[in-house]
PDB file of C-alpha atoms and ligand atoms in Angstrom:
ATOM      1  CA  MET P 430     -15.248  72.142 -16.975  1.00 51.00           C
ATOM      2  CA  ASN P 431     -17.596  69.193 -15.417  1.00 59.00           C
ATOM      3  CA  THR P 432     -18.458  66.616 -18.307  1.00 82.00           C
ATOM      4  CA  LYS P 433     -20.388  64.070 -15.668  1.00 90.00           C
ATOM      5  CA  SER P 434     -23.740  62.921 -17.100  1.00 93.00           C
ATOM      6  CA  PRO P 435     -27.316  61.478 -15.482  1.00 93.00           C
ATOM      7  CA  ALA P 436     -26.219  58.261 -16.191  1.00 95.00           C
ATOM      8  CA  ASP P 437     -22.985  58.992 -14.144  1.00 94.00           C
ATOM      9  CA  PHE P 438     -24.655  59.803 -11.062  1.00 94.00           C
ATOM     10  CA  GLU P 439     -27.241  57.043 -11.679  1.00 94.00           C
ATOM     11  CA  ARG P 440     -24.172  54.393 -12.033  1.00 96.00           C
ATOM     12  CA  PHE P 441     -22.791  56.527  -8.615  1.00 96.00           C
ATOM     13  CA  GLU P 442     -25.788  56.081  -6.588  1.00 94.00           C
ATOM     14  CA  GLN P 443     -26.189  52.342  -7.918  1.00 96.00           C
ATOM     15  CA  ARG P 444     -22.426  51.769  -6.223  1.00 96.00           C
ATOM     16  CA  LEU P 445     -23.635  53.561  -3.168  1.00 95.00           C
ATOM     17  CA  LEU P 446     -26.641  51.166  -2.758  1.00 94.00           C
ATOM     18  CA  SER P 447     -24.258  47.803  -2.940  1.00 96.00           C
ATOM     19  CA  GLU P 448     -21.120  49.232  -1.603  1.00 96.00           C
ATOM     20  CA  LEU P 449     -22.141  51.849   1.676  1.00 95.00           C
ATOM     21  CA  MET P 450     -26.031  50.901   2.025  1.00 94.00           C
ATOM     22  CA  THR P 451     -24.748  47.201   2.358  1.00 95.00           C
ATOM     23  CA  HIS P 452     -22.497  47.646   5.418  1.00 96.00           C
ATOM     24  CA  PRO P 453     -23.941  45.538   8.450  1.00 95.00           C
ATOM     25  CA  VAL P 454     -24.375  48.374  10.573  1.00 95.00           C
ATOM     26  CA  ILE P 455     -27.294  49.712   8.296  1.00 94.00           C
ATOM     27  CA  THR P 456     -28.713  46.386   7.445  1.00 93.00           C
ATOM     28  CA  ASP P 457     -28.274  44.059  10.616  1.00 93.00           C
ATOM     29  CA  ASN P 458     -26.869  45.849  13.709  1.00 95.00           C
ATOM     30  CA  GLN P 459     -27.027  43.663  16.345  1.00 96.00           C
ATOM     31  CA  TYR P 460     -26.925  45.487  19.259  1.00 97.00           C
ATOM     32  CA  CYS P 461     -30.079  48.008  17.935  1.00 97.00           C
ATOM     33  CA  LYS P 462     -32.484  44.920  16.924  1.00 97.00           C
ATOM     34  CA  TRP P 463     -31.652  43.322  20.614  1.00 97.00           C
ATOM     35  CA  PHE P 464     -32.029  46.445  22.250  1.00 98.00           C
ATOM     36  CA  ALA P 465     -35.506  46.981  21.006  1.00 97.00           C
ATOM     37  CA  GLU P 466     -36.686  43.582  21.789  1.00 97.00           C
ATOM     38  CA  ALA P 467     -35.014  43.674  25.200  1.00 96.00           C
ATOM     39  CA  ASP P 468     -36.009  43.698  28.627  1.00 96.00           C
ATOM     40  CA  LEU P 469     -33.812  45.869  29.548  1.00 97.00           C
ATOM     41  CA  SER P 470     -31.751  46.216  33.004  1.00 97.00           C
ATOM     42  CA  LEU P 471     -30.345  49.047  34.793  1.00 97.00           C
ATOM     43  CA  GLU P 472     -26.906  48.091  33.745  1.00 97.00           C
ATOM     44  CA  ASP P 473     -27.767  47.674  30.358  1.00 97.00           C
ATOM     45  CA  VAL P 474     -29.462  51.284  30.091  1.00 98.00           C
ATOM     46  CA  ARG P 475     -26.015  52.932  32.251  1.00 98.00           C
ATOM     47  CA  PHE P 476     -23.748  51.663  30.064  1.00 98.00           C
ATOM     48  CA  PHE P 477     -25.243  52.177  27.005  1.00 98.00           C
ATOM     49  CA  THR P 478     -25.980  55.734  28.357  1.00 98.00           C
ATOM     50  CA  GLN P 479     -22.733  56.272  29.113  1.00 98.00           C
ATOM     51  CA  GLN P 480     -21.007  55.577  25.973  1.00 98.00           C
ATOM     52  CA  PHE P 481     -23.785  57.482  24.633  1.00 98.00           C
ATOM     53  CA  SER P 482     -22.324  60.324  26.026  1.00 98.00           C
ATOM     54  CA  VAL P 483     -19.172  60.042  25.226  1.00 98.00           C
ATOM     55  CA  PHE P 484     -19.612  59.750  21.670  1.00 97.00           C
ATOM     56  CA  SER P 485     -22.270  62.874  21.761  1.00 96.00           C
ATOM     57  CA  ASN P 486     -19.615  65.155  23.678  1.00 96.00           C
ATOM     58  CA  LEU P 487     -16.323  63.715  21.783  1.00 97.00           C
ATOM     59  CA  PHE P 488     -18.948  64.427  18.396  1.00 97.00           C
ATOM     60  CA  LEU P 489     -18.445  67.990  18.706  1.00 97.00           C
ATOM     61  CA  VAL P 490     -14.808  67.636  18.424  1.00 98.00           C
ATOM     62  CA  ALA P 491     -15.513  66.226  15.018  1.00 97.00           C
ATOM     63  CA  GLN P 492     -18.253  68.583  14.195  1.00 96.00           C
ATOM     64  CA  LEU P 493     -15.594  71.310  15.150  1.00 98.00           C
ATOM     65  CA  TYR P 494     -13.120  69.964  13.026  1.00 97.00           C
ATOM     66  CA  LYS P 495     -15.917  69.655   9.915  1.00 95.00           C
ATOM     67  CA  THR P 496     -16.349  73.312  10.290  1.00 96.00           C
ATOM     68  CA  ILE P 497     -12.992  74.110  10.323  1.00 97.00           C
ATOM     69  CA  ASN P 498     -12.058  72.000   7.241  1.00 96.00           C
ATOM     70  CA  ALA P 499     -15.253  72.721   5.327  1.00 93.00           C
ATOM     71  CA  VAL P 500     -14.560  73.067   1.557  1.00 91.00           C
ATOM     72  CA  ASP P 501     -16.266  76.550   0.906  1.00 92.00           C
ATOM     73  CA  LEU P 502     -18.361  79.027   3.078  1.00 94.00           C
ATOM     74  CA  GLU P 503     -21.622  77.052   2.496  1.00 91.00           C
ATOM     75  CA  GLU P 504     -20.175  73.979   3.982  1.00 91.00           C
ATOM     76  CA  MET P 505     -18.956  75.768   6.853  1.00 93.00           C
ATOM     77  CA  HIS P 506     -22.159  77.607   7.489  1.00 93.00           C
ATOM     78  CA  ALA P 507     -24.164  73.829   7.498  1.00 91.00           C
ATOM     79  CA  ALA P 508     -20.929  72.576   9.857  1.00 92.00           C
ATOM     80  CA  LYS P 509     -21.594  75.248  12.046  1.00 94.00           C
ATOM     81  CA  GLU P 510     -25.716  74.928  11.921  1.00 92.00           C
ATOM     82  CA  ILE P 511     -25.181  71.493  13.626  1.00 92.00           C
ATOM     83  CA  LEU P 512     -22.175  72.232  16.136  1.00 95.00           C
ATOM     84  CA  ALA P 513     -24.139  75.462  17.523  1.00 95.00           C
ATOM     85  CA  ASN P 514     -27.207  73.429  17.758  1.00 93.00           C
ATOM     86  CA  GLU P 515     -25.488  70.606  19.710  1.00 95.00           C
ATOM     87  CA  ILE P 516     -24.264  73.163  22.082  1.00 96.00           C
ATOM     88  CA  GLY P 517     -27.900  75.004  22.976  1.00 93.00           C
ATOM     89  CA  CYS P 518     -28.502  77.004  19.996  1.00 92.00           C
ATOM     90  CA  ILE P 519     -32.054  76.807  19.096  1.00 88.00           C
ATOM     91  CA  PHE P 520     -33.593  76.458  15.496  1.00 85.00           C
ATOM     92  CA  ASN P 521     -35.041  80.178  15.211  1.00 80.00           C
ATOM     93  CA  ARG P 522     -38.053  78.579  13.236  1.00 64.00           C
ATOM     94  CA  ARG P 523     -40.950  76.636  14.674  1.00 53.00           C
ATOM     95  CA  VAL P 524     -42.449  73.271  13.546  1.00 50.00           C
ATOM     96  CA  GLU P 525     -46.036  73.416  13.388  1.00 58.00           C
ATOM     97  CA  GLU P 526     -46.896  73.818  17.343  1.00 60.00           C
ATOM     98  CA  SER P 527     -50.188  72.790  18.653  1.00 67.00           C
ATOM     99  CA  ALA P 528     -52.189  75.403  20.705  1.00 74.00           C
ATOM    100  CA  GLU P 529     -51.734  73.708  23.856  1.00 73.00           C
ATOM    101  CA  SER P 530     -47.445  73.526  23.487  1.00 65.00           C
ATOM    102  CA  LYS P 531     -47.552  77.554  22.243  1.00 70.00           C
ATOM    103  CA  GLN P 532     -49.251  78.435  25.286  1.00 75.00           C
ATOM    104  CA  ARG P 533     -47.527  76.715  27.224  1.00 70.00           C
ATOM    105  CA  ARG P 534     -44.205  78.272  26.115  1.00 64.00           C
ATOM    106  CA  LEU P 535     -45.702  81.578  25.945  1.00 70.00           C
ATOM    107  CA  ASP P 536     -46.510  81.303  29.648  1.00 74.00           C
ATOM    108  CA  ASN P 537     -43.235  79.529  30.448  1.00 69.00           C
ATOM    109  CA  PRO P 538     -40.297  81.598  28.615  1.00 63.00           C
ATOM    110  CA  ASP P 539     -37.888  79.667  30.796  1.00 62.00           C
ATOM    111  CA  ASP P 540     -38.294  76.295  29.387  1.00 63.00           C
ATOM    112  CA  GLU P 541     -36.991  77.305  26.178  1.00 65.00           C
ATOM    113  CA  GLY P 542     -34.722  75.233  25.099  1.00 68.00           C
ATOM    114  CA  ASP P 543     -36.902  72.264  26.816  1.00 75.00           C
ATOM    115  CA  VAL P 544     -36.294  68.840  24.455  1.00 74.00           C
ATOM    116  CA  ASP P 545     -40.515  68.337  23.957  1.00 71.00           C
ATOM    117  CA  LEU P 546     -40.877  72.356  23.436  1.00 71.00           C
ATOM    118  CA  VAL P 547     -37.654  73.006  20.965  1.00 77.00           C
ATOM    119  CA  ASN P 548     -37.580  73.008  17.096  1.00 78.00           C
ATOM    120  CA  THR P 549     -36.310  70.514  15.224  1.00 78.00           C
ATOM    121  CA  GLU P 550     -36.092  72.770  11.989  1.00 78.00           C
ATOM    122  CA  GLY P 551     -34.915  76.525  10.875  1.00 81.00           C
ATOM    123  CA  THR P 552     -32.031  77.837  11.456  1.00 85.00           C
ATOM    124  CA  VAL P 553     -29.157  78.484  14.143  1.00 86.00           C
ATOM    125  CA  ASP P 554     -28.717  81.848  12.174  1.00 88.00           C
ATOM    126  CA  GLY P 555     -30.503  84.283  14.687  1.00 85.00           C
ATOM    127  CA  GLY P 556     -31.947  81.726  17.256  1.00 86.00           C
ATOM    128  CA  THR P 557     -31.068  81.864  20.773  1.00 88.00           C
ATOM    129  CA  PHE P 558     -28.848  80.421  22.950  1.00 92.00           C
ATOM    130  CA  ARG P 559     -30.096  78.283  25.871  1.00 92.00           C
ATOM    131  CA  PHE P 560     -27.310  76.223  28.271  1.00 93.00           C
ATOM    132  CA  LYS P 561     -30.471  73.515  28.666  1.00 92.00           C
ATOM    133  CA  ALA P 562     -30.903  73.249  25.167  1.00 92.00           C
ATOM    134  CA  ALA P 563     -27.981  71.919  24.710  1.00 95.00           C
ATOM    135  CA  HIS P 564     -28.095  68.203  23.611  1.00 95.00           C
ATOM    136  CA  PHE P 565     -25.525  67.078  26.197  1.00 97.00           C
ATOM    137  CA  GLU P 566     -27.760  68.618  29.149  1.00 96.00           C
ATOM    138  CA  TRP P 567     -30.628  66.788  27.543  1.00 95.00           C
ATOM    139  CA  LEU P 568     -29.364  63.518  27.902  1.00 97.00           C
ATOM    140  CA  LEU P 569     -28.074  64.919  31.669  1.00 97.00           C
ATOM    141  CA  ASN P 570     -31.052  65.320  32.033  1.00 96.00           C
ATOM    142  CA  PHE P 571     -32.492  61.436  30.517  1.00 97.00           C
ATOM    143  CA  ALA P 572     -29.405  59.969  32.582  1.00 98.00           C
ATOM    144  CA  LYS P 573     -30.267  61.650  36.454  1.00 97.00           C
ATOM    145  CA  PRO P 574     -32.810  58.323  37.755  1.00 97.00           C
ATOM    146  CA  LEU P 575     -30.731  56.443  36.066  1.00 98.00           C
ATOM    147  CA  GLY P 576     -28.000  57.846  38.783  1.00 97.00           C
ATOM    148  CA  LEU P 577     -25.579  58.826  36.606  1.00 98.00           C
ATOM    149  CA  GLY P 578     -24.749  62.494  36.844  1.00 97.00           C
ATOM    150  CA  PHE P 579     -22.272  65.060  35.116  1.00 98.00           C
ATOM    151  CA  GLU P 580     -19.395  63.643  37.164  1.00 98.00           C
ATOM    152  CA  ASN P 581     -20.214  59.754  35.280  1.00 96.00           C
ATOM    153  CA  MET P 582     -20.755  61.397  31.602  1.00 98.00           C
ATOM    154  CA  GLY P 583     -19.111  62.980  28.331  1.00 97.00           C
ATOM    155  CA  LYS P 584     -15.200  62.608  29.320  1.00 98.00           C
ATOM    156  CA  ARG P 585     -12.707  60.141  27.008  1.00 98.00           C
ATOM    157  CA  LYS P 586     -11.521  58.446  30.333  1.00 98.00           C
ATOM    158  CA  PHE P 587     -15.490  57.090  30.492  1.00 98.00           C
ATOM    159  CA  GLY P 588     -15.356  55.791  26.849  1.00 98.00           C
ATOM    160  CA  SER P 589     -14.503  52.022  25.969  1.00 98.00           C
ATOM    161  CA  ASP P 590     -11.887  50.997  23.355  1.00 98.00           C
ATOM    162  CA  SER P 591     -14.663  50.599  20.982  1.00 98.00           C
ATOM    163  CA  THR P 592     -16.276  53.874  21.610  1.00 98.00           C
ATOM    164  CA  LEU P 593     -13.041  55.444  21.440  1.00 98.00           C
ATOM    165  CA  PHE P 594     -11.985  54.085  18.317  1.00 98.00           C
ATOM    166  CA  PHE P 595     -15.358  55.783  17.044  1.00 98.00           C
ATOM    167  CA  CYS P 596     -14.902  58.877  18.428  1.00 98.00           C
ATOM    168  CA  ASP P 597     -11.474  58.913  16.754  1.00 98.00           C
ATOM    169  CA  GLU P 598     -12.217  57.464  13.189  1.00 98.00           C
ATOM    170  CA  LEU P 599     -15.422  60.389  13.678  1.00 98.00           C
ATOM    171  CA  ILE P 600     -12.973  63.075  13.968  1.00 98.00           C
ATOM    172  CA  ARG P 601     -10.221  61.316  11.330  1.00 98.00           C
ATOM    173  CA  ILE P 602     -12.828  60.795   8.144  1.00 98.00           C
ATOM    174  CA  TYR P 603     -15.749  62.859   8.944  1.00 96.00           C
ATOM    175  CA  GLY P 604     -13.268  66.170   9.734  1.00 97.00           C
ATOM    176  CA  SER P 605     -11.077  64.996   7.576  1.00 97.00           C
ATOM    177  CA  ASP P 606      -9.652  68.186   5.842  1.00 96.00           C
ATOM    178  CA  GLU P 607      -9.926  66.291   1.591  1.00 94.00           C
ATOM    179  CA  PHE P 608     -13.196  67.091   0.797  1.00 91.00           C
ATOM    180  CA  SER P 609     -14.200  63.627  -1.174  1.00 94.00           C
ATOM    181  CA  GLU P 610     -12.877  61.704   2.527  1.00 95.00           C
ATOM    182  CA  SER P 611     -15.460  64.287   4.891  1.00 94.00           C
ATOM    183  CA  ALA P 612     -18.578  63.765   2.366  1.00 93.00           C
ATOM    184  CA  GLY P 613     -18.301  60.036   2.391  1.00 95.00           C
ATOM    185  CA  ALA P 614     -18.326  60.344   5.870  1.00 95.00           C
ATOM    186  CA  SER P 615     -21.156  62.607   6.219  1.00 93.00           C
ATOM    187  CA  PHE P 616     -23.300  60.816   3.737  1.00 93.00           C
ATOM    188  CA  ALA P 617     -22.560  57.164   5.986  1.00 93.00           C
ATOM    189  CA  VAL P 618     -23.157  59.208   8.900  1.00 92.00           C
ATOM    190  CA  GLU P 619     -26.379  60.358   7.890  1.00 89.00           C
ATOM    191  CA  ASN P 620     -27.434  56.671   6.239  1.00 88.00           C
ATOM    192  CA  TRP P 621     -26.545  55.084   9.237  1.00 88.00           C
ATOM    193  CA  ALA P 622     -28.079  58.321  11.588  1.00 86.00           C
ATOM    194  CA  ALA P 623     -31.486  57.123   9.083  1.00 84.00           C
ATOM    195  CA  ALA P 624     -31.227  53.680   8.660  1.00 83.00           C
ATOM    196  CA  GLY P 625     -33.937  53.638  11.935  1.00 88.00           C
ATOM    197  CA  PHE P 626     -31.816  53.328  15.377  1.00 94.00           C
ATOM    198  CA  TRP P 627     -32.944  55.954  16.867  1.00 94.00           C
ATOM    199  CA  LYS P 628     -36.344  54.069  16.542  1.00 95.00           C
ATOM    200  CA  GLN P 629     -35.246  51.060  18.123  1.00 96.00           C
ATOM    201  CA  LEU P 630     -33.582  52.817  20.632  1.00 97.00           C
ATOM    202  CA  ILE P 631     -36.670  54.862  21.504  1.00 97.00           C
ATOM    203  CA  ALA P 632     -38.426  51.530  21.496  1.00 97.00           C
ATOM    204  CA  GLY P 633     -36.368  49.673  24.173  1.00 98.00           C
ATOM    205  CA  LEU P 634     -36.181  52.541  26.383  1.00 97.00           C
ATOM    206  CA  ARG P 635     -39.779  52.968  26.689  1.00 97.00           C
ATOM    207  CA  ARG P 636     -40.400  49.556  27.924  1.00 97.00           C
ATOM    208  CA  PHE P 637     -37.723  50.098  30.147  1.00 97.00           C
ATOM    209  CA  LYS P 638     -39.450  53.167  31.443  1.00 97.00           C
ATOM    210  CA  ALA P 639     -42.743  52.010  31.113  1.00 96.00           C
ATOM    211  CA  THR P 640     -41.483  48.996  33.340  1.00 95.00           C
ATOM    212  CA  TYR P 641     -38.725  50.352  35.674  1.00 96.00           C
ATOM    213  CA  VAL P 642     -38.048  53.976  35.716  1.00 96.00           C
ATOM    214  CA  PRO P 643     -41.671  55.944  35.055  1.00 96.00           C
ATOM    215  CA  GLU P 644     -39.582  59.271  35.360  1.00 95.00           C
ATOM    216  CA  LEU P 645     -36.936  58.775  32.387  1.00 96.00           C
ATOM    217  CA  LYS P 646     -37.437  61.329  29.942  1.00 94.00           C
ATOM    218  CA  LEU P 647     -36.862  60.113  26.543  1.00 95.00           C
ATOM    219  CA  GLY P 648     -36.880  63.959  24.590  1.00 92.00           C
ATOM    220  CA  PHE P 649     -33.523  63.279  23.669  1.00 94.00           C
ATOM    221  CA  PHE P 650     -33.987  60.438  21.652  1.00 95.00           C
ATOM    222  CA  THR P 651     -37.415  61.663  20.661  1.00 92.00           C
ATOM    223  CA  TRP P 652     -36.355  64.758  19.042  1.00 90.00           C
ATOM    224  CA  HIS P 653     -32.982  63.099  17.186  1.00 92.00           C
ATOM    225  CA  ASP P 654     -35.650  60.687  15.570  1.00 91.00           C
ATOM    226  CA  LYS P 655     -37.653  63.563  14.404  1.00 87.00           C
ATOM    227  CA  VAL P 656     -34.684  65.381  13.015  1.00 85.00           C
ATOM    228  CA  GLU P 657     -33.217  62.541  11.285  1.00 82.00           C
ATOM    229  CA  ASP P 658     -36.941  62.230   9.352  1.00 73.00           C
ATOM    230  CA  GLN P 659     -36.230  65.138   7.865  1.00 71.00           C
ATOM    231  CA  HIS P 660     -32.467  64.793   6.905  1.00 71.00           C
ATOM    232  CA  LYS P 661     -33.383  62.001   4.980  1.00 68.00           C
ATOM    233  CA  ALA P 662     -35.482  63.712   2.785  1.00 68.00           C
ATOM    234  CA  HIS P 663     -32.355  66.177   1.920  1.00 72.00           C
ATOM    235  CA  THR P 664     -29.738  63.524   1.571  1.00 73.00           C
ATOM    236  CA  TYR P 665     -30.369  62.638  -2.153  1.00 76.00           C
ATOM    237  CA  GLU P 666     -30.420  66.470  -3.064  1.00 77.00           C
ATOM    238  CA  GLU P 667     -26.808  66.932  -1.505  1.00 81.00           C
ATOM    239  CA  LEU P 668     -25.464  63.643  -3.073  1.00 87.00           C
ATOM    240  CA  LYS P 669     -26.130  65.475  -6.422  1.00 88.00           C
ATOM    241  CA  GLN P 670     -24.477  68.732  -5.683  1.00 86.00           C
ATOM    242  CA  LEU P 671     -21.689  66.831  -4.707  1.00 87.00           C
ATOM    243  CA  PHE P 672     -21.065  64.979  -7.454  1.00 92.00           C
ATOM    244  CA  PHE P 673     -22.204  67.271 -10.089  1.00 93.00           C
ATOM    245  CA  GLY P 674     -20.545  70.252  -8.119  1.00 90.00           C
ATOM    246  CA  PRO P 675     -17.556  72.769  -8.252  1.00 89.00           C
ATOM    247  CA  HIS P 676     -15.119  70.804  -6.290  1.00 89.00           C
ATOM    248  CA  ASP P 677     -12.634  68.436  -7.196  1.00 88.00           C
ATOM    249  CA  PHE P 678     -15.052  64.740  -6.586  1.00 92.00           C
ATOM    250  CA  ASP P 679     -12.929  61.932  -6.006  1.00 94.00           C
ATOM    251  CA  GLU P 680     -15.517  59.063  -5.791  1.00 95.00           C
ATOM    252  CA  GLU P 681     -12.813  55.918  -5.326  1.00 96.00           C
ATOM    253  CA  ARG P 682     -11.988  57.874  -1.833  1.00 96.00           C
ATOM    254  CA  PHE P 683     -15.637  58.878  -0.992  1.00 96.00           C
ATOM    255  CA  VAL P 684     -17.090  55.112  -1.473  1.00 97.00           C
ATOM    256  CA  GLN P 685     -13.459  54.136   0.651  1.00 97.00           C
ATOM    257  CA  SER P 686     -14.237  56.812   3.248  1.00 97.00           C
ATOM    258  CA  GLY P 687     -17.660  56.212   3.748  1.00 97.00           C
ATOM    259  CA  TYR P 688     -17.003  52.488   4.187  1.00 97.00           C
ATOM    260  CA  GLU P 689     -14.440  53.058   7.204  1.00 98.00           C
ATOM    261  CA  MET P 690     -16.474  55.582   9.025  1.00 98.00           C
ATOM    262  CA  LEU P 691     -19.524  52.695   8.691  1.00 97.00           C
ATOM    263  CA  ASP P 692     -16.837  50.358   9.966  1.00 98.00           C
ATOM    264  CA  GLY P 693     -15.695  53.186  13.065  1.00 98.00           C
ATOM    265  CA  VAL P 694     -19.931  53.310  13.640  1.00 97.00           C
ATOM    266  CA  ALA P 695     -19.956  49.463  13.635  1.00 97.00           C
ATOM    267  CA  ALA P 696     -17.000  49.589  16.505  1.00 98.00           C
ATOM    268  CA  PHE P 697     -19.415  51.200  18.495  1.00 98.00           C
ATOM    269  CA  TRP P 698     -22.232  49.443  18.393  1.00 98.00           C
ATOM    270  CA  ASN P 699     -20.348  46.085  18.565  1.00 98.00           C
ATOM    271  CA  GLY P 700     -18.878  47.157  21.515  1.00 98.00           C
ATOM    272  CA  LEU P 701     -21.799  47.610  23.391  1.00 98.00           C
ATOM    273  CA  ASN P 702     -23.424  44.234  22.275  1.00 98.00           C
ATOM    274  CA  GLU P 703     -19.784  42.866  23.497  1.00 98.00           C
ATOM    275  CA  GLU P 704     -20.014  44.533  27.069  1.00 97.00           C
ATOM    276  CA  ARG P 705     -24.091  43.569  27.519  1.00 97.00           C
ATOM    277  CA  LEU P 706     -23.350  39.280  25.742  1.00 96.00           C
ATOM    278  CA  SER P 707     -20.131  39.150  28.671  1.00 96.00           C
ATOM    279  CA  ARG P 708     -23.000  40.404  31.635  1.00 91.00           C
ATOM    280  CA  ASN P 709     -25.486  37.652  30.492  1.00 74.00           C
TER     281      ASN P 709
HETATM  282 FE1  FE2 N 558     -27.354  65.895  19.108  1.00 85.24          FE
END
């Protein structure tokens, strides 16, 4: 029997606001703030890209653990949506599309999977798989004009200690087989992502592109930013389902794991910040 009341949920929400949303990586991410405003050098963007590629690739491992450790079939499906989409399965519903974009797509069927055309909404169920729709391949396309190739990207051996700490924390907490732990980490990761870091990255990269590397393709970043804006709207409903849902919900563990996950996220960005400061 679930005896929780709406007032309990309100108190829980307040607790998240005061204990999780106040984490410095959400309220004051020094690296992203700097990145948005800085006159970025090639070296800055190369180091950032390589570390981001390691996170992006090893995130697949965490997402697979999340899938395997899902608490029920519904959660397993939700985890697979993300995993399959990451590796190249296209969401099968097109968002409002301009006539021009639609014509371009119909005229060039091989463009399917192109980051500038691909859906940001829908389900992978019944979606098409394209190698070129893998997020890692979008990142490779981004990295090319920076002089980085497949041989420099995505492997554990290229990760700094702080990047690897983040990746390992994702596997440990986000991929945990304890429901309240993985849910706390998911909540933390979603709120971190929704706090606007994609927009800060895009701002810095747009300036860098205009000044130094006009052929730079920003699709990887703009696509994720669009997705994040949609996620934000769902987070509250998901939280409610979790709180009142049928699974044994350990609030203490949820908050604790969320905080530890944010510490992992912070390690990643602080590592990038220390590296750039060490060069200036
Ligand atoms: Fe992605």
